[in-house]
C-alpha cells in the first residue's frame, strides 16, 4: 500500500494491499490468497477486467483527444 499502487488496486476486490513496513501483514495477505482459492480467483478476474478497461486503446485515445481538445478550446 505505497505510492501509486492504491490507485491501481481496489483492496479486497482486485487485490490485497499490505500495510507498509509490515512483513507480518504482507505474509497474512499471501496466506489469505493461498488458503482462499475462490477469493483469489475472484480477485484475479476483477483485476483482469479492471486492467482491460483501464488500458483500452480506444478509450485512451478518445480521452486524450477530448482532453487536448478542451485545452485548445475545441
Tab-separated table of C-alpha atoms in Angstrom:
chain	number	residue	atom	x	y	z
A	1	UNK	CA	0.000	0.000	0.000
A	2	UNK	CA	2.507	2.556	-1.218
A	3	UNK	CA	2.946	5.101	-3.996
A	4	UNK	CA	0.521	4.743	-6.871
A	5	UNK	CA	-0.388	1.133	-6.081
A	6	UNK	CA	-3.636	2.027	-4.224
A	7	UNK	CA	-4.862	3.822	-7.359
A	8	UNK	CA	-4.480	0.553	-9.296
A	9	UNK	CA	-5.610	-1.981	-6.690
A	10	UNK	CA	-9.064	-1.899	-5.141
A	11	UNK	CA	-8.253	-3.551	-1.795
A	12	UNK	CA	-10.265	-6.716	-1.348
A	13	UNK	CA	-11.682	-6.533	-4.885
A	14	UNK	CA	-8.812	-6.570	-7.397
A	15	UNK	CA	-6.088	-7.454	-4.913
A	16	UNK	CA	-4.917	-7.080	-1.366
A	17	UNK	CA	-2.935	-4.132	-0.051
A	18	UNK	CA	-0.495	-4.801	2.768
A	19	UNK	CA	0.470	-2.279	5.416
A	20	UNK	CA	3.735	-0.543	4.550
A	21	UNK	CA	6.644	-1.837	6.619
A	22	UNK	CA	4.729	-4.815	7.963
A	23	UNK	CA	6.095	-8.151	6.793
A	24	UNK	CA	3.515	-9.791	9.077
A	25	UNK	CA	0.655	-8.137	7.199
A	26	UNK	CA	2.260	-8.995	3.859
A	27	UNK	CA	2.593	-12.642	4.929
A	28	UNK	CA	-1.017	-12.632	6.176
A	29	UNK	CA	-2.249	-11.404	2.777
A	30	UNK	CA	-0.266	-14.106	0.975
A	31	UNK	CA	-1.656	-16.791	3.289
A	32	UNK	CA	-5.196	-15.495	2.696
A	33	UNK	CA	-4.721	-15.842	-1.062
A	34	UNK	CA	-3.257	-19.322	-0.733
A	35	UNK	CA	-5.964	-20.556	1.628
A	36	UNK	CA	-8.965	-18.990	-0.150
A	37	UNK	CA	-8.753	-20.013	-3.788
A	38	UNK	CA	-12.263	-18.719	-4.509
A	39	UNK	CA	-11.288	-15.245	-3.261
A	40	UNK	CA	-8.036	-15.368	-5.260
A	41	UNK	CA	-9.914	-16.340	-8.439
A	42	UNK	CA	-12.497	-13.618	-7.885
A	43	UNK	CA	-9.760	-11.018	-7.431
A	44	UNK	CA	-7.891	-12.272	-10.483
A	45	UNK	CA	-10.981	-11.934	-12.659
A	46	UNK	CA	-11.824	-8.499	-11.248
A	47	UNK	CA	-8.235	-7.322	-11.752
A	48	UNK	CA	-8.164	-8.580	-15.342
A	49	UNK	CA	-11.448	-6.801	-16.057
A	50	UNK	CA	-10.255	-3.564	-14.447
A	51	UNK	CA	-6.995	-3.705	-16.421
A	52	UNK	CA	-8.794	-4.306	-19.717
A	53	UNK	CA	-10.967	-1.234	-19.088
A	54	UNK	CA	-8.079	0.922	-17.828
A	55	UNK	CA	-5.857	0.041	-20.807
A	56	UNK	CA	-8.483	0.027	-23.569
A	57	UNK	CA	-6.763	1.720	-26.526
A	58	UNK	CA	-9.915	3.259	-27.980
A	59	UNK	CA	-10.958	4.739	-24.648
A	60	UNK	CA	-7.466	6.129	-24.038
A	61	UNK	CA	-7.300	7.758	-27.491
A	62	UNK	CA	-10.802	9.201	-27.138
A	63	UNK	CA	-9.968	10.610	-23.710
A	64	UNK	CA	-6.724	12.135	-24.965
A	65	UNK	CA	-8.438	13.757	-27.958
A	66	UNK	CA	-11.174	15.172	-25.707
A	67	UNK	CA	-8.603	16.423	-23.180
A	68	UNK	CA	-6.402	18.100	-25.777
A	69	UNK	CA	-9.498	19.488	-27.498
A	70	UNK	CA	-10.661	21.104	-24.265
A	71	UNK	CA	-7.194	22.581	-23.736
A	72	UNK	CA	-7.114	24.231	-27.156
A	73	UNK	CA	-10.765	25.283	-26.982
A	74	UNK	CA	-12.365	22.868	-29.440
